């Protein structure tokens, strides 16, 4: 049980951290520094077309020498990260394999930047990329990958892949690569990804004649519609809620990407569609308040317990994460089999929450950076030991998310399920009956099919930080109308796109 508890505590801590606000003074410092760099480099400034030419020149130098897997690796690499404390572990492994390689990991968990906030980290990385002083590998998780790609300051990783005889794209979830592309190039590599599914209150679904077997997915509009209809048939509608843990902005990360386009440099937050989104989501009932005066419901399906779904909620979210895979092996009384949570345009969204690395054009060790990046996502066997320390370390190698390497997904999720099955052996859990090896294979094959459906990135931390104040004022403090909120957000996002 200890392993499960540690995992849940970790995930909850990260979720709570993301709900916290950011300092406006940090953005001011960033803007001043960027202005200073731009003034110094005025003669070097380029248009988008110039960047394309520049990129081709750099990429051509990569193409000129295929990466030889047999050659001896040597040199020094520097890596910047914020979340990814386990990058140090990977670096140590790589240096043990290649004694002539030295890797220095610079991150808030490893050096003097321990007090650095996520916004401060992002601002620092942007400055370093612009000034040519960035490390050889830069963690861009939670930041706008497309905007960084547009800057022309990152290498196209497809060029390395195409010229590396030892790299086989078919070993990976290439649909995630495609979701992250900018103008046909891939400028950051995710180590893992995550997304959401939905459990549905089975009894209420039957009352509404919902065909659960053929339900291919739900978006927030459909969820709200089903919930309102269910309330009419519920015996206690005043105490019946749409979903535990929901807040008014719960769907922002899925919906916001439909209202702006980095490649086209356009935004549509002043559209009627966005006004409709604001008004619909503002009707969501929640006890959460940004100033923490309200409570945030963390109720979740786990370890065979779904009693709270009998009469309290219409939906409950399932994170596709190794910590939750055991739920798919349980016959729950009150919930359906999970269905995909989609956005309103029926896109299957994906979140590259931790560990998403790019190679700056300024790096003097691009090929070595690629070799290390490739090592980090390469296939590795699950540990033989099931001791807590070993199991937790393996879980945290991917932060419990879906590894970008397909075999690593199967290895991690089967291993975690067996660990949880052992840890929960003293509980009265209604496990699915039948051949366990076949059952887990069928479950993982099903999750694999869901993994392959992911086709679009969720909104990023930068946009969340940019719009949080306006959304809080509208959703929670009644300080602005939907029209006023949409106008301010539109102007902010257009300024952001034009930076």
Coordinates of C-alpha atoms in Angstrom, one line a residue:
X1 CA 0.0 0.0 0.0
X2 CA 3.0 2.3 0.6
X3 CA 3.9 2.4 -3.1
X4 CA 0.3 3.4 -4.0
X5 CA 0.2 6.1 -1.3
X6 CA 3.5 7.7 -2.4
X7 CA 2.3 7.8 -6.0
X8 CA -1.0 9.4 -5.2
X9 CA 0.7 12.0 -2.9
X10 CA 3.1 12.9 -5.7
X11 CA 0.3 13.4 -8.3
X12 CA -1.8 15.4 -6.0
X13 CA 1.1 17.6 -5.0
X14 CA 1.8 18.4 -8.7
X15 CA -1.9 19.1 -9.4
X16 CA -2.1 21.5 -6.5
X17 CA 1.1 23.3 -7.6
X18 CA -0.4 23.9 -11.0
X19 CA -3.4 25.7 -9.4
X20 CA -1.1 28.3 -7.7
X21 CA -0.6 31.8 -9.1
X22 CA 2.5 33.4 -10.6
X23 CA 4.2 36.6 -9.9
X24 CA 3.7 39.5 -12.4
X25 CA 7.1 41.0 -11.5
X26 CA 8.8 37.9 -12.9
X27 CA 7.2 38.6 -16.3
X28 CA 8.4 42.2 -16.1
X29 CA 12.0 41.1 -15.5
X30 CA 11.8 38.7 -18.4
X31 CA 10.5 41.4 -20.8
X32 CA 13.2 43.8 -19.8
X33 CA 15.9 41.2 -20.4
X34 CA 14.4 40.2 -23.7
X35 CA 14.3 43.8 -24.8
X36 CA 18.0 44.1 -23.9
X37 CA 18.9 41.0 -25.9
X38 CA 16.8 42.1 -28.9
X39 CA 18.5 45.6 -29.0
X40 CA 21.9 43.9 -28.9
X41 CA 21.0 41.6 -31.7
X42 CA 19.0 43.9 -34.0
X43 CA 21.3 43.3 -36.9
X44 CA 20.8 39.5 -36.5
X45 CA 17.0 39.6 -36.3
X46 CA 15.4 37.5 -39.0
X47 CA 11.9 37.0 -40.5
X48 CA 10.1 33.6 -40.5
X49 CA 11.5 33.0 -44.0
X50 CA 15.0 33.8 -42.9
X51 CA 14.6 31.4 -40.0
X52 CA 13.5 28.7 -42.5
X53 CA 16.7 29.3 -44.5
X54 CA 18.8 29.3 -41.3
X55 CA 17.2 26.1 -40.2
X56 CA 17.9 24.4 -43.5
X57 CA 21.6 25.4 -43.3
X58 CA 21.9 23.9 -39.8
X59 CA 19.9 20.8 -40.7
X60 CA 22.1 20.3 -43.8
X61 CA 25.1 20.1 -41.5
X62 CA 23.3 17.4 -39.6
X63 CA 22.5 15.5 -42.8
X64 CA 26.2 15.5 -43.9
X65 CA 27.2 12.8 -41.4
X66 CA 25.1 9.9 -40.5
X67 CA 25.2 9.1 -36.8
X68 CA 27.4 6.0 -36.3
X69 CA 26.2 3.9 -33.4
X70 CA 29.5 2.1 -33.2
X71 CA 31.7 5.3 -32.7
X72 CA 33.0 6.2 -29.3
X73 CA 31.0 8.9 -27.6
X74 CA 32.9 11.7 -25.8
X75 CA 32.3 15.2 -24.8
X76 CA 30.4 17.4 -22.3
X77 CA 26.7 18.0 -22.2
X78 CA 24.6 20.4 -20.2
X79 CA 20.9 19.8 -19.5
X80 CA 18.3 22.2 -18.1
X81 CA 15.1 21.0 -16.5
X82 CA 12.6 22.1 -14.0
X83 CA 10.3 19.2 -13.1
X84 CA 12.4 16.2 -14.2
X85 CA 14.5 15.3 -11.2
X86 CA 15.1 11.8 -12.7
X87 CA 17.1 13.3 -15.5
X88 CA 20.1 13.1 -13.2
X89 CA 19.6 9.3 -12.9
X90 CA 19.5 9.0 -16.7
X91 CA 22.7 11.1 -17.0
X92 CA 24.5 8.9 -14.4
X93 CA 23.5 5.7 -16.4
X94 CA 24.7 7.2 -19.7
X95 CA 28.0 8.3 -18.2
X96 CA 28.5 4.8 -16.8
X97 CA 28.0 3.4 -20.3
X98 CA 30.2 6.1 -21.9
X99 CA 33.0 7.0 -19.5
X100 CA 34.3 9.8 -21.8
X101 CA 31.0 11.7 -21.6
X102 CA 30.3 14.2 -18.9
X103 CA 26.7 15.4 -18.3
X104 CA 25.8 18.3 -16.0
X105 CA 22.1 18.5 -15.1
X106 CA 21.0 22.0 -14.2
X107 CA 17.6 22.1 -12.5
X108 CA 15.7 23.4 -9.5
X109 CA 16.0 20.0 -7.8
X110 CA 19.8 19.8 -8.4
X111 CA 21.4 23.1 -7.9
X112 CA 21.2 26.6 -6.5
X113 CA 18.0 27.4 -8.4
X114 CA 15.9 25.5 -5.8
X115 CA 13.7 28.6 -5.2
X116 CA 13.0 29.1 -9.0
X117 CA 9.3 29.1 -9.9
X118 CA 8.1 27.5 -13.1
X119 CA 7.4 30.9 -14.6
X120 CA 10.9 32.0 -13.7
X121 CA 12.4 28.9 -15.2
X122 CA 10.5 29.5 -18.5
X123 CA 11.6 33.1 -18.6
X124 CA 15.2 32.2 -18.0
X125 CA 15.1 29.5 -20.7
X126 CA 13.6 31.9 -23.2
X127 CA 16.3 34.4 -22.5
X128 CA 19.1 31.8 -22.8
X129 CA 17.7 30.4 -26.1
X130 CA 17.5 33.9 -27.6
X131 CA 21.0 34.9 -26.4
X132 CA 22.6 31.6 -27.5
X133 CA 23.6 30.6 -24.0
X134 CA 21.1 27.7 -23.5
X135 CA 22.3 24.3 -22.4
X136 CA 22.7 21.5 -24.9
X137 CA 19.3 20.0 -24.0
X138 CA 16.4 22.1 -22.6
X139 CA 13.3 20.8 -20.9
X140 CA 10.3 22.6 -22.4
X141 CA 7.5 20.6 -20.7
X142 CA 4.5 22.7 -19.9
X143 CA 5.7 25.5 -22.3
X144 CA 4.6 26.5 -25.8
X145 CA 6.5 24.1 -28.0
X146 CA 5.1 25.7 -31.2
X147 CA 6.2 29.2 -30.2
X148 CA 9.7 28.0 -29.4
X149 CA 9.8 26.1 -32.8
X150 CA 8.6 29.2 -34.6
X151 CA 11.6 31.2 -33.2
X152 CA 14.0 29.1 -35.2
X153 CA 16.1 28.5 -32.1
X154 CA 15.6 24.7 -31.8
X155 CA 16.8 21.9 -34.0
X156 CA 14.4 19.7 -36.0
X157 CA 14.7 16.3 -34.3
X158 CA 13.3 14.6 -37.4
X159 CA 16.6 15.3 -39.1
X160 CA 18.5 13.3 -36.4
X161 CA 16.0 10.5 -36.6
X162 CA 16.1 10.2 -40.4
X163 CA 19.9 10.1 -40.4
X164 CA 20.3 7.7 -37.5
X165 CA 20.4 4.1 -38.7
X166 CA 19.9 2.9 -35.1
X167 CA 16.6 4.8 -34.6
X168 CA 13.3 3.2 -35.6
X169 CA 10.3 5.5 -35.5
X170 CA 7.9 2.6 -35.4
X171 CA 9.1 1.8 -31.9
X172 CA 7.4 5.0 -30.7
X173 CA 4.1 6.7 -30.6
X174 CA 4.6 8.8 -33.7
X175 CA 1.1 10.2 -33.4
X176 CA 2.4 12.2 -30.5
X177 CA 5.3 13.4 -32.6
X178 CA 2.8 14.5 -35.2
X179 CA 0.7 16.3 -32.6
X180 CA 3.8 18.3 -31.6
X181 CA 4.9 19.2 -35.2
X182 CA 5.4 22.8 -36.3
X183 CA 5.5 23.3 -40.1
X184 CA 6.3 19.6 -40.5
X185 CA 9.2 19.6 -38.0
X186 CA 9.6 18.1 -34.5
X187 CA 11.4 20.5 -32.2
X188 CA 11.0 18.8 -28.8
X189 CA 10.9 15.1 -27.7
X190 CA 8.5 14.0 -24.9
X191 CA 9.6 11.2 -22.7
X192 CA 6.0 10.3 -21.8
X193 CA 2.5 11.6 -22.1
X194 CA -0.9 11.5 -20.3
X195 CA -4.5 12.1 -21.0
X196 CA -8.0 11.7 -19.5
X197 CA -10.9 9.3 -19.9
X198 CA -14.3 9.3 -18.3
X199 CA -16.2 6.9 -16.2
X200 CA -20.0 7.3 -16.4
X201 CA -22.6 6.6 -13.7
X202 CA -24.0 3.4 -15.1
X203 CA -27.4 3.5 -13.4
X204 CA -28.1 7.1 -14.5
X205 CA -26.9 6.3 -18.0
X206 CA -29.4 3.4 -18.2
X207 CA -32.2 5.8 -17.1
X208 CA -31.2 8.1 -20.0
X209 CA -30.9 5.2 -22.5
X210 CA -27.3 6.0 -23.2
X211 CA -25.7 3.3 -25.4
X212 CA -22.5 2.8 -23.3
X213 CA -21.1 0.0 -25.5
X214 CA -21.1 2.2 -28.6
X215 CA -20.2 5.5 -27.0
X216 CA -17.0 6.7 -28.7
X217 CA -16.3 9.7 -26.5
X218 CA -17.7 12.8 -24.9
X219 CA -16.8 16.5 -24.9
X220 CA -17.7 19.1 -22.2
X221 CA -20.9 20.2 -24.0
X222 CA -22.2 16.6 -24.2
X223 CA -21.2 16.1 -20.6
X224 CA -23.1 19.2 -19.4
X225 CA -26.2 18.2 -21.5
X226 CA -26.2 14.6 -20.0
X227 CA -25.8 16.0 -16.5
X228 CA -28.7 18.4 -16.8
X229 CA -30.9 15.6 -18.1
X230 CA -29.8 13.3 -15.3
X231 CA -30.6 15.8 -12.6
X232 CA -34.2 15.8 -13.8
X233 CA -34.4 12.1 -13.1
X234 CA -32.3 12.1 -9.9
X235 CA -34.0 11.5 -6.5
X236 CA -31.8 14.2 -4.9
X237 CA -30.8 16.7 -7.6
X238 CA -29.5 19.3 -5.1
X239 CA -26.8 17.0 -4.0
X240 CA -26.0 15.5 -7.4
X241 CA -22.9 16.9 -9.1
X242 CA -21.4 16.6 -12.6
X243 CA -18.0 15.3 -11.5
X244 CA -15.7 15.2 -8.4
X245 CA -12.8 17.6 -8.5
X246 CA -14.3 19.8 -11.2
X247 CA -13.7 23.5 -11.4
X248 CA -15.0 26.1 -13.8
X249 CA -11.8 26.0 -15.8
X250 CA -11.5 22.2 -15.9
X251 CA -11.8 22.1 -19.7
X252 CA -9.6 25.0 -20.6
X253 CA -6.6 22.9 -21.5
X254 CA -8.7 20.9 -23.9
X255 CA -10.6 23.8 -25.4
X256 CA -8.2 26.7 -25.6
X257 CA -6.0 25.2 -28.4
X258 CA -9.0 25.5 -30.7
X259 CA -9.0 29.3 -30.3
X260 CA -5.4 30.2 -31.4
X261 CA -2.9 29.1 -34.0
X262 CA 0.8 29.8 -33.6
X263 CA 1.6 28.9 -37.2
X264 CA -1.0 31.3 -38.6
X265 CA -0.4 33.9 -35.8
X266 CA -4.1 34.2 -35.1
X267 CA -6.5 33.9 -32.2
X268 CA -10.3 33.7 -31.9
X269 CA -11.0 34.3 -28.3
X270 CA -13.3 37.1 -29.3
X271 CA -15.5 34.7 -31.2
X272 CA -19.1 33.7 -30.3
X273 CA -17.9 30.2 -29.8
X274 CA -15.5 31.3 -27.0
X275 CA -18.3 33.4 -25.4
X276 CA -20.5 30.3 -25.4
X277 CA -17.7 28.3 -23.8
X278 CA -17.3 30.9 -21.0
X279 CA -21.0 31.0 -20.3
X280 CA -21.5 27.3 -20.3
X281 CA -18.5 26.5 -18.1
X282 CA -19.5 29.4 -15.7
X283 CA -22.6 27.4 -14.8
X284 CA -20.4 24.6 -13.3
X285 CA -21.0 24.2 -9.6
X286 CA -17.8 23.9 -7.6
X287 CA -16.6 24.7 -4.1
X288 CA -13.1 25.5 -5.3
X289 CA -11.9 29.2 -5.0
X290 CA -8.6 30.5 -6.3
X291 CA -7.8 32.0 -2.9
X292 CA -8.2 28.5 -1.3
X293 CA -11.2 29.6 0.8
X294 CA -13.2 26.7 -0.9
X295 CA -12.4 23.0 -0.9
X296 CA -11.2 21.0 -3.9
X297 CA -12.7 17.5 -4.2
X298 CA -10.1 14.9 -4.9
X299 CA -12.5 11.9 -4.8
X300 CA -11.4 9.3 -7.3
X301 CA -12.1 5.7 -8.3
X302 CA -9.4 3.5 -6.9
X303 CA -8.8 0.1 -5.2
X304 CA -12.3 -1.2 -6.0
X305 CA -14.1 1.8 -4.4
X306 CA -16.8 3.5 -6.5
X307 CA -19.5 3.8 -3.9
X308 CA -19.5 7.6 -4.2
X309 CA -20.6 7.2 -7.9
X310 CA -23.9 5.5 -6.9
X311 CA -25.8 8.7 -6.3
X312 CA -23.4 11.7 -6.0
X313 CA -21.9 12.2 -9.5
X314 CA -22.6 11.7 -13.2
X315 CA -19.0 11.3 -14.3
X316 CA -15.6 10.7 -12.8
X317 CA -12.3 11.3 -14.5
X318 CA -9.7 8.5 -15.1
X319 CA -6.1 9.6 -15.7
X320 CA -4.3 7.3 -18.1
X321 CA -1.4 6.9 -15.8
X322 CA 0.4 3.8 -14.4
X323 CA -1.0 4.5 -10.9
X324 CA -4.6 4.0 -12.2
X325 CA -4.1 1.0 -14.6
X326 CA -5.3 -1.4 -11.9
X327 CA -8.8 0.2 -12.2
X328 CA -9.2 -1.3 -15.6
X329 CA -8.9 -4.8 -14.1
X330 CA -11.7 -4.3 -11.7
X331 CA -15.5 -5.0 -12.1
X332 CA -16.9 -1.8 -10.6
X333 CA -20.6 -1.8 -9.6
X334 CA -21.5 1.8 -10.3
X335 CA -19.5 3.0 -13.3
X336 CA -19.2 2.1 -17.0
X337 CA -16.1 1.1 -18.9
X338 CA -14.1 4.3 -19.5
X339 CA -14.7 6.4 -22.6
X340 CA -12.4 9.1 -24.1
X341 CA -12.8 12.7 -23.0
X342 CA -12.6 14.7 -26.2
X343 CA -12.6 18.4 -26.9
X344 CA -15.5 20.1 -28.6
X345 CA -14.0 19.5 -32.0
X346 CA -13.6 15.8 -31.2
X347 CA -9.9 16.0 -31.0
X348 CA -8.2 13.5 -28.6
X349 CA -6.0 15.7 -26.5
X350 CA -2.7 14.8 -25.0
X351 CA -0.5 16.3 -22.3
X352 CA 3.3 16.0 -22.3
X353 CA 3.4 16.8 -18.6
X354 CA 7.0 16.0 -17.7
X355 CA 10.3 15.8 -19.6
X356 CA 10.0 17.3 -23.1
X357 CA 13.4 18.2 -24.4
X358 CA 14.7 20.2 -27.3
X359 CA 18.2 20.7 -28.7
X360 CA 19.0 24.4 -29.2
X361 CA 20.6 25.6 -32.4
X362 CA 23.3 27.2 -30.3
X363 CA 24.4 23.8 -28.9
X364 CA 28.0 22.9 -29.8
X365 CA 27.3 19.2 -29.1
X366 CA 24.2 18.5 -31.1
X367 CA 25.0 14.9 -32.1
X368 CA 25.9 14.0 -28.5
X369 CA 22.8 15.6 -27.3
X370 CA 20.8 13.5 -29.7
X371 CA 22.5 10.3 -28.6
X372 CA 21.7 11.0 -25.0
X373 CA 18.1 12.0 -25.9
X374 CA 17.7 8.8 -27.8
X375 CA 19.1 6.8 -24.8
X376 CA 16.5 8.4 -22.5
X377 CA 13.6 7.1 -24.6
X378 CA 15.1 3.8 -25.7
X379 CA 13.5 0.5 -24.7
X380 CA 14.4 -0.8 -21.2
X381 CA 13.2 -3.9 -19.4
X382 CA 11.1 -3.7 -16.2
X383 CA 13.0 -4.4 -13.0
X384 CA 13.0 -8.0 -11.7
X385 CA 12.6 -6.8 -8.1
X386 CA 9.3 -5.6 -6.7
X387 CA 10.8 -3.9 -3.7
X388 CA 9.2 -0.4 -3.0
X389 CA 12.4 1.6 -3.7
X390 CA 13.0 -0.2 -7.0
X391 CA 9.3 0.0 -8.1
X392 CA 9.0 3.6 -7.2
X393 CA 12.2 4.6 -9.0
X394 CA 11.0 2.8 -12.2
X395 CA 7.5 4.4 -11.9
X396 CA 9.1 7.8 -11.5
X397 CA 11.3 7.3 -14.5
X398 CA 8.3 8.3 -16.6
X399 CA 6.4 10.0 -13.7
X400 CA 3.8 7.2 -14.1
X401 CA 2.8 8.6 -17.6
X402 CA 2.7 6.7 -20.8
X403 CA 6.3 6.3 -22.1
X404 CA 6.8 7.5 -25.7
X405 CA 8.4 4.2 -26.4
X406 CA 5.7 1.6 -27.1
X407 CA 7.4 -1.4 -25.5
X408 CA 8.2 0.7 -22.4
X409 CA 4.5 1.5 -22.1
X410 CA 3.7 -2.2 -22.0
X411 CA 6.6 -3.0 -19.6
X412 CA 5.8 -0.2 -17.2
X413 CA 2.0 -0.7 -17.0
X414 CA 2.2 -4.4 -16.7
X415 CA 4.8 -4.1 -13.9
X416 CA 2.8 -1.5 -12.1
X417 CA -0.4 -3.5 -12.3
X418 CA 1.4 -6.5 -10.8
X419 CA 2.8 -4.4 -8.0
X420 CA -0.6 -2.9 -7.2
X421 CA -2.3 -6.4 -7.4
X422 CA 0.2 -7.6 -4.8
X423 CA -0.1 -4.5 -2.6
X424 CA -3.9 -4.7 -2.6
X425 CA -4.1 -8.5 -2.0
X426 CA -5.5 -8.0 1.5
X427 CA -8.4 -5.9 0.2
X428 CA -11.7 -7.2 -0.9
X429 CA -11.4 -6.0 -4.5
X430 CA -13.7 -7.4 -7.2
X431 CA -11.0 -8.2 -9.7
X432 CA -12.1 -9.3 -13.2
X433 CA -12.2 -13.1 -13.4
X434 CA -10.3 -15.2 -15.9
X435 CA -6.8 -15.8 -17.1
X436 CA -4.8 -12.9 -15.6
X437 CA -2.1 -12.8 -18.2
X438 CA -4.7 -12.6 -21.0
X439 CA -6.8 -10.0 -19.1
X440 CA -3.8 -7.7 -18.6
X441 CA -2.8 -8.1 -22.2
X442 CA -6.3 -7.2 -23.4
X443 CA -6.4 -4.2 -21.1
X444 CA -3.0 -2.9 -22.2
X445 CA -3.9 -3.5 -25.9
X446 CA -7.0 -1.4 -25.3
X447 CA -5.0 1.4 -23.6
X448 CA -2.5 1.2 -26.5
X449 CA -5.4 1.8 -28.9
X450 CA -6.4 4.9 -26.9
X451 CA -2.8 6.1 -26.9
X452 CA -2.7 5.9 -30.7
X453 CA -5.8 8.1 -31.0
X454 CA -4.1 11.1 -29.4
X455 CA -3.8 13.9 -32.0
X456 CA -3.5 17.3 -30.4
X457 CA -1.6 19.0 -27.6
X458 CA -3.5 20.5 -24.6
X459 CA -3.0 24.1 -23.8
X460 CA 0.3 25.0 -22.1
X461 CA 1.4 26.6 -18.8
X462 CA 2.2 29.9 -20.5
X463 CA -1.3 30.4 -21.8
X464 CA -2.7 29.3 -18.4
X465 CA -0.5 31.9 -16.6
X466 CA -1.5 34.6 -19.2
X467 CA -5.2 34.1 -18.8
X468 CA -5.6 33.0 -15.2
X469 CA -6.3 36.5 -13.7
X470 CA -9.1 37.3 -16.2
X471 CA -10.7 33.9 -15.9
X472 CA -10.7 34.1 -12.1
X473 CA -12.2 37.5 -12.2
X474 CA -15.0 36.2 -14.5
X475 CA -15.6 32.8 -13.0
X476 CA -15.2 33.3 -9.3
X477 CA -15.3 37.0 -8.4
X478 CA -17.9 38.4 -10.8
X479 CA -15.7 41.3 -11.7
X480 CA -16.2 41.1 -15.5
X481 CA -18.6 39.9 -18.1
X482 CA -18.0 37.2 -20.6
X483 CA -17.6 39.8 -23.4
X484 CA -15.1 41.8 -21.4
X485 CA -13.1 38.7 -20.4
X486 CA -13.0 37.4 -24.0
X487 CA -11.8 40.8 -25.3
X488 CA -8.9 41.0 -22.7
X489 CA -7.9 37.4 -23.4
X490 CA -7.9 38.0 -27.2
X491 CA -5.7 41.1 -26.8
X492 CA -3.3 39.3 -24.4
X493 CA -3.0 36.2 -26.6
X494 CA -2.4 38.2 -29.8
X495 CA 0.4 40.2 -28.0
X496 CA 1.8 36.9 -26.8
X497 CA 1.8 35.5 -30.4
X498 CA 3.5 38.6 -31.7
X499 CA 6.3 38.6 -29.1

